[in-house]
Amino acid sequence: MIELEGAVALVTGGSRGIGRAVAERLVECGGRVAIIGRDEEAATSAAASMGDSSTVIGVRADVSQTAEVADAVAEAETQLGPIDILINNAGLARDGVVVRMSEDQWDTVVDVNLKGAFNTIKAVARGMMKRRSGRIVNISSVVGLTGNRGQANYAASKAGLIGLTKSVAKELASRGILVNAVAPGFITTDMTDDLPEAARTALLGQIPLGRLGAPADVANAVVFLSSPLADYITGQVIVVDGGMVM
Ligand code: NAD
């Protein structure tokens, strides 16, 4: 059993899907968690389902908005204490081939998926540096490694997260802060619910382990990287995809 002993974690987009599974796992391991979400009601009700308000809280912020993120981090630290673990999970897709992609489609995806992580890292890094300890895990995607037709904006944002992860890992290593990324493959969540049955079957054929992933599969890797078991791991990308990309 991974033991997090009251460590305070901040999980963006933790109201549902992978982020929710990560928040639940962190709580199970003894962590205290602030769930950041765009929808305050969704974030608070997810939090309430996991524990009382001394253990897990919901705080509203759109991660693409620098000032909102700074306020949300301050609120989380007031209620739970200094952030030990940051999980950058909030993300979205606005798919389309590049010749038909609007500027708005591009900006929305890059602002949430990539700038959102920059915003939260800025908001927590100084405190972690002072305390000379911290963990940051960024949720990328296998698409950030391989590219994907119709997802230039999403793939660029997820590849960007890997560059961000490695750069910040190098900048903060001497302060005892470890920064890694997890790149999920195809995980069944609201984000992937719309996929037509034929495409789902075709995808299954490319997954050596023969099943789609569950949010808990990703959460396990994230919690490992947040724990003392990963004390000598930084700047890495762990792919959680049933062997699809190797
Ligand atoms: P999801 O759509 O179920 O959850 C995404 C969460 O992020 C939601 O709670 C949403 O409200 C939140 N969010 C979106 N924009 C936000 C914003 N501006 N500010 C704050 N919160 C915001 O999706 P998911 O499948 O659970 O995805 C979680 C992460 O995993 C995403 O970064 C996604 O890109 C990544 N990922 C998912 C898969 C997959 O197959 N599901 C694969 C690879 C990577």
Coordinates of C-alpha atoms and ligand atoms in Angstrom, one line a residue:
M1 CA 0.0 0.0 0.0
I2 CA 1.3 3.5 -0.9
E3 CA 1.4 5.7 2.1
L4 CA 1.0 9.5 1.6
E5 CA 0.6 10.4 5.3
G6 CA -1.5 13.6 5.2
A7 CA 0.3 15.1 2.2
V8 CA -1.7 17.8 0.5
A9 CA -2.5 17.4 -3.2
L10 CA -4.1 19.6 -5.8
V11 CA -5.8 17.8 -8.7
T12 CA -7.1 19.9 -11.6
G13 CA -10.2 18.7 -13.4
G14 CA -10.7 16.2 -10.5
S15 CA -14.5 16.2 -10.6
R16 CA -14.8 13.3 -13.1
G17 CA -12.9 10.8 -15.3
I18 CA -9.1 10.3 -14.7
G19 CA -8.8 13.3 -12.3
R20 CA -11.5 12.0 -10.1
A21 CA -9.9 8.5 -10.0
V22 CA -6.6 10.2 -9.1
A23 CA -8.2 12.2 -6.3
E24 CA -9.9 9.1 -4.9
R25 CA -6.7 7.1 -4.9
L26 CA -4.8 10.0 -3.2
V27 CA -7.4 10.1 -0.5
E28 CA -7.3 6.3 -0.1
C29 CA -3.5 6.5 0.4
G30 CA -3.9 9.0 3.3
G31 CA -3.6 12.2 1.2
R32 CA -5.7 15.4 1.6
V33 CA -6.9 16.7 -1.7
A34 CA -8.1 20.0 -3.3
I35 CA -10.1 19.3 -6.5
I36 CA -9.9 22.3 -8.9
G37 CA -12.8 22.5 -11.4
R38 CA -14.4 25.0 -13.7
D39 CA -17.8 24.0 -12.2
E40 CA -17.8 24.7 -8.5
E41 CA -20.9 22.5 -7.8
A42 CA -19.3 19.5 -9.6
A43 CA -16.0 20.0 -7.8
T44 CA -17.6 20.3 -4.3
S45 CA -20.0 17.4 -4.8
A46 CA -17.1 15.2 -6.1
A47 CA -15.1 16.2 -3.0
A48 CA -18.0 15.5 -0.6
S49 CA -18.3 12.0 -2.0
M50 CA -14.7 11.3 -1.1
G51 CA -14.5 12.6 2.5
D52 CA -15.2 15.4 4.9
S53 CA -14.0 19.0 4.3
S54 CA -10.9 18.5 6.4
T55 CA -9.7 15.9 3.9
V56 CA -11.0 16.9 0.5
I57 CA -12.4 20.1 -0.9
G58 CA -13.6 21.5 -4.2
V59 CA -12.4 24.9 -5.4
R60 CA -13.5 26.7 -8.6
A61 CA -11.0 27.8 -11.2
D62 CA -10.6 27.7 -15.0
V63 CA -7.0 26.6 -15.2
S64 CA -6.4 28.7 -18.3
Q65 CA -6.9 31.9 -16.3
T66 CA -3.8 32.8 -14.4
A67 CA -5.4 35.0 -11.7
E68 CA -8.2 32.4 -11.0
V69 CA -5.5 29.7 -10.5
A70 CA -3.5 31.8 -8.1
D71 CA -6.7 32.5 -6.1
A72 CA -7.7 28.8 -6.1
V73 CA -4.3 27.7 -4.9
A74 CA -4.3 30.3 -2.1
E75 CA -7.8 29.1 -1.1
A76 CA -6.7 25.4 -1.1
E77 CA -3.6 26.2 1.0
T78 CA -5.7 28.2 3.5
Q79 CA -8.1 25.3 4.0
L80 CA -5.7 22.3 3.7
G81 CA -2.1 23.6 4.1
P82 CA 0.8 23.9 1.8
I83 CA 0.6 21.9 -1.5
D84 CA 3.0 18.9 -1.5
I85 CA 1.7 17.3 -4.7
L86 CA 0.3 19.0 -7.9
I87 CA -1.5 16.9 -10.5
N88 CA -2.1 18.7 -13.8
N89 CA -5.0 16.7 -15.2
A90 CA -7.5 19.2 -16.5
G91 CA -7.7 19.0 -20.3
L92 CA -10.0 19.0 -23.3
A93 CA -10.1 18.3 -27.0
R94 CA -11.5 20.4 -29.9
D95 CA -10.7 18.1 -32.8
G96 CA -10.5 19.0 -36.5
V97 CA -8.0 18.7 -39.4
V98 CA -5.5 21.6 -39.3
V99 CA -6.7 23.3 -42.5
R100 CA -10.2 23.6 -41.1
M101 CA -9.1 24.3 -37.5
S102 CA -10.2 27.7 -36.2
E103 CA -7.9 30.0 -34.2
D104 CA -10.3 29.6 -31.3
Q105 CA -10.1 25.7 -31.4
W106 CA -6.3 26.0 -31.3
D107 CA -6.2 28.6 -28.5
T108 CA -8.7 26.9 -26.3
V109 CA -6.9 23.6 -26.3
V110 CA -3.4 25.0 -25.8
D111 CA -4.6 27.5 -23.2
V112 CA -6.3 24.8 -21.0
N113 CA -4.0 21.8 -21.6
L114 CA -0.6 23.6 -21.7
K115 CA -0.9 27.1 -20.2
G116 CA -3.1 25.6 -17.5
A117 CA -0.2 23.5 -16.3
F118 CA 2.2 26.5 -16.5
N119 CA -0.3 28.5 -14.4
T120 CA -0.6 25.9 -11.6
I121 CA 3.2 25.2 -11.5
K122 CA 3.8 29.0 -11.1
A123 CA 1.3 29.1 -8.3
V124 CA 2.8 26.2 -6.3
A125 CA 6.5 26.2 -7.2
R126 CA 7.8 28.9 -4.9
G127 CA 6.3 27.3 -1.8
M128 CA 7.7 23.9 -2.8
M129 CA 11.1 25.5 -3.4
K130 CA 11.0 27.1 0.1
R131 CA 10.1 23.7 1.7
R132 CA 12.6 21.9 -0.6
S133 CA 10.2 19.2 -1.5
G134 CA 7.3 18.6 -3.9
R135 CA 5.9 16.4 -6.6
I136 CA 4.4 17.5 -9.9
V137 CA 2.7 15.0 -12.3
N138 CA 1.4 16.3 -15.6
I139 CA -1.1 14.2 -17.6
S140 CA 0.0 14.2 -21.2
S141 CA -1.2 11.6 -23.8
V142 CA 0.3 9.0 -26.1
V143 CA -0.9 11.4 -28.8
G144 CA 1.8 13.8 -27.6
L145 CA 4.3 11.2 -28.5
T146 CA 2.9 9.9 -31.8
G147 CA 0.7 12.8 -33.2
N148 CA -2.8 12.1 -34.5
R149 CA -4.8 13.1 -37.5
G150 CA -7.4 15.6 -36.5
Q151 CA -5.7 16.5 -33.2
A152 CA -2.9 18.9 -34.1
N153 CA -3.9 21.3 -31.3
Y154 CA -4.4 18.5 -28.7
A155 CA -1.2 16.6 -29.7
A156 CA 0.9 19.8 -29.7
S157 CA -0.5 20.7 -26.2
K158 CA 0.3 17.2 -24.9
A159 CA 3.8 17.2 -26.5
G160 CA 4.3 20.6 -25.0
L161 CA 3.5 19.2 -21.6
I162 CA 6.4 16.7 -22.0
G163 CA 8.8 19.6 -22.8
L164 CA 7.4 21.5 -19.8
T165 CA 7.8 18.5 -17.6
K166 CA 11.5 17.9 -18.5
S167 CA 12.4 21.6 -18.3
V168 CA 10.8 22.1 -14.9
A169 CA 12.3 18.8 -13.7
K170 CA 15.7 20.2 -14.5
E171 CA 15.0 23.6 -13.0
L172 CA 13.6 22.3 -9.7
A173 CA 15.6 19.0 -9.0
S174 CA 18.2 20.8 -6.8
R175 CA 15.2 22.0 -4.6
G176 CA 14.0 18.4 -4.0
I177 CA 11.0 18.8 -6.4
L178 CA 10.3 15.9 -8.8
V179 CA 8.4 16.5 -12.0
N180 CA 7.1 13.7 -14.2
A181 CA 4.4 13.0 -16.8
V182 CA 2.0 10.2 -17.4
A183 CA 0.9 9.6 -21.0
P184 CA -2.4 7.6 -21.0
G185 CA -3.5 5.7 -24.1
F186 CA -7.2 5.1 -24.7
I187 CA -9.0 5.3 -21.3
T188 CA -12.8 5.0 -21.0
T189 CA -14.1 8.4 -19.7
D190 CA -16.6 11.1 -20.8
M191 CA -13.8 12.4 -23.1
T192 CA -13.8 9.1 -25.1
D193 CA -17.5 8.1 -24.8
D194 CA -18.4 9.6 -28.2
L195 CA -16.1 7.2 -30.1
P196 CA -18.1 5.2 -32.7
E197 CA -18.3 1.4 -32.0
A198 CA -16.3 0.6 -35.2
A199 CA -13.4 3.0 -34.2
R200 CA -13.4 1.5 -30.7
T201 CA -13.1 -2.1 -32.1
A202 CA -10.3 -1.0 -34.5
L203 CA -8.5 0.6 -31.5
L204 CA -8.8 -2.6 -29.4
G205 CA -6.9 -4.4 -32.2
Q206 CA -3.9 -2.1 -31.6
I207 CA -3.7 -2.7 -27.8
P208 CA -1.6 -5.7 -26.9
L209 CA -3.2 -6.1 -23.5
G210 CA -6.6 -6.4 -25.3
R211 CA -8.7 -4.0 -23.3
L212 CA -9.3 -0.2 -23.1
G213 CA -7.8 1.4 -20.0
A214 CA -9.7 2.4 -16.9
P215 CA -9.2 5.7 -15.0
A216 CA -7.8 3.7 -12.1
D217 CA -5.0 2.4 -14.4
V218 CA -3.8 5.9 -14.8
A219 CA -4.4 6.9 -11.2
N220 CA -2.2 4.1 -10.0
A221 CA 0.8 5.4 -12.0
V222 CA 0.1 9.0 -10.8
V223 CA -0.1 8.0 -7.2
F224 CA 3.2 6.0 -7.5
L225 CA 4.9 9.0 -9.0
S226 CA 3.6 11.1 -6.1
S227 CA 4.8 8.7 -3.4
P228 CA 8.1 8.0 -1.7
L229 CA 8.4 4.9 -4.0
A230 CA 9.4 7.3 -6.8
D231 CA 12.0 9.2 -4.9
Y232 CA 14.7 8.7 -7.6
I233 CA 12.5 9.4 -10.6
T234 CA 12.2 12.8 -12.3
G235 CA 11.8 14.2 -15.8
Q236 CA 10.2 10.9 -17.0
V237 CA 7.1 10.0 -19.0
I238 CA 5.3 6.9 -18.0
V239 CA 3.1 5.5 -20.8
V240 CA -0.1 3.8 -19.5
D241 CA -1.7 2.4 -22.6
G242 CA -1.8 -1.4 -22.5
G243 CA 1.3 -1.5 -24.7
M244 CA -0.3 0.4 -27.7
V245 CA 2.8 2.6 -28.2
M246 CA 6.1 0.9 -27.7
Ligands
NAD1 P1 -12.9 14.4 -18.9 O1 -13.4 15.3 -19.9 O2 -13.7 13.3 -18.3 O3 -12.3 15.2 -17.6 C1 -11.6 16.4 -17.8 C2 -11.7 17.3 -16.6 O4 -11.0 18.5 -16.8 C3 -13.2 17.7 -16.4 O5 -13.5 17.6 -15.0 C4 -13.3 19.1 -16.9 O6 -14.3 19.9 -16.2 C5 -11.9 19.6 -16.5 N1 -11.5 20.8 -17.2 C6 -11.6 21.0 -18.6 N2 -11.2 22.2 -18.9 C7 -11.0 22.8 -17.7 C8 -10.5 24.1 -17.3 N3 -10.4 25.1 -18.3 N4 -10.3 24.4 -16.0 C9 -10.5 23.5 -15.1 N5 -10.9 22.2 -15.3 C10 -11.1 21.9 -16.6 O7 -11.5 13.7 -19.5 P2 -10.5 12.6 -19.0 O8 -10.6 11.5 -20.0 O9 -10.7 12.3 -17.5 O10 -9.1 13.4 -19.2 C11 -8.3 13.8 -18.1 C12 -7.0 14.1 -18.7 O11 -6.4 13.0 -19.3 C13 -7.0 15.2 -19.8 O12 -5.9 16.0 -19.7 C14 -6.9 14.4 -21.0 O13 -6.4 15.1 -22.1 C15 -6.0 13.2 -20.6 N6 -6.1 12.0 -21.4 C16 -7.2 11.3 -21.5 C17 -7.2 10.1 -22.3 C18 -8.5 9.3 -22.4 O14 -8.4 8.3 -23.2 N7 -9.5 9.6 -21.7 C19 -6.1 9.7 -22.9 C20 -4.9 10.5 -22.8 C21 -4.9 11.6 -22.0

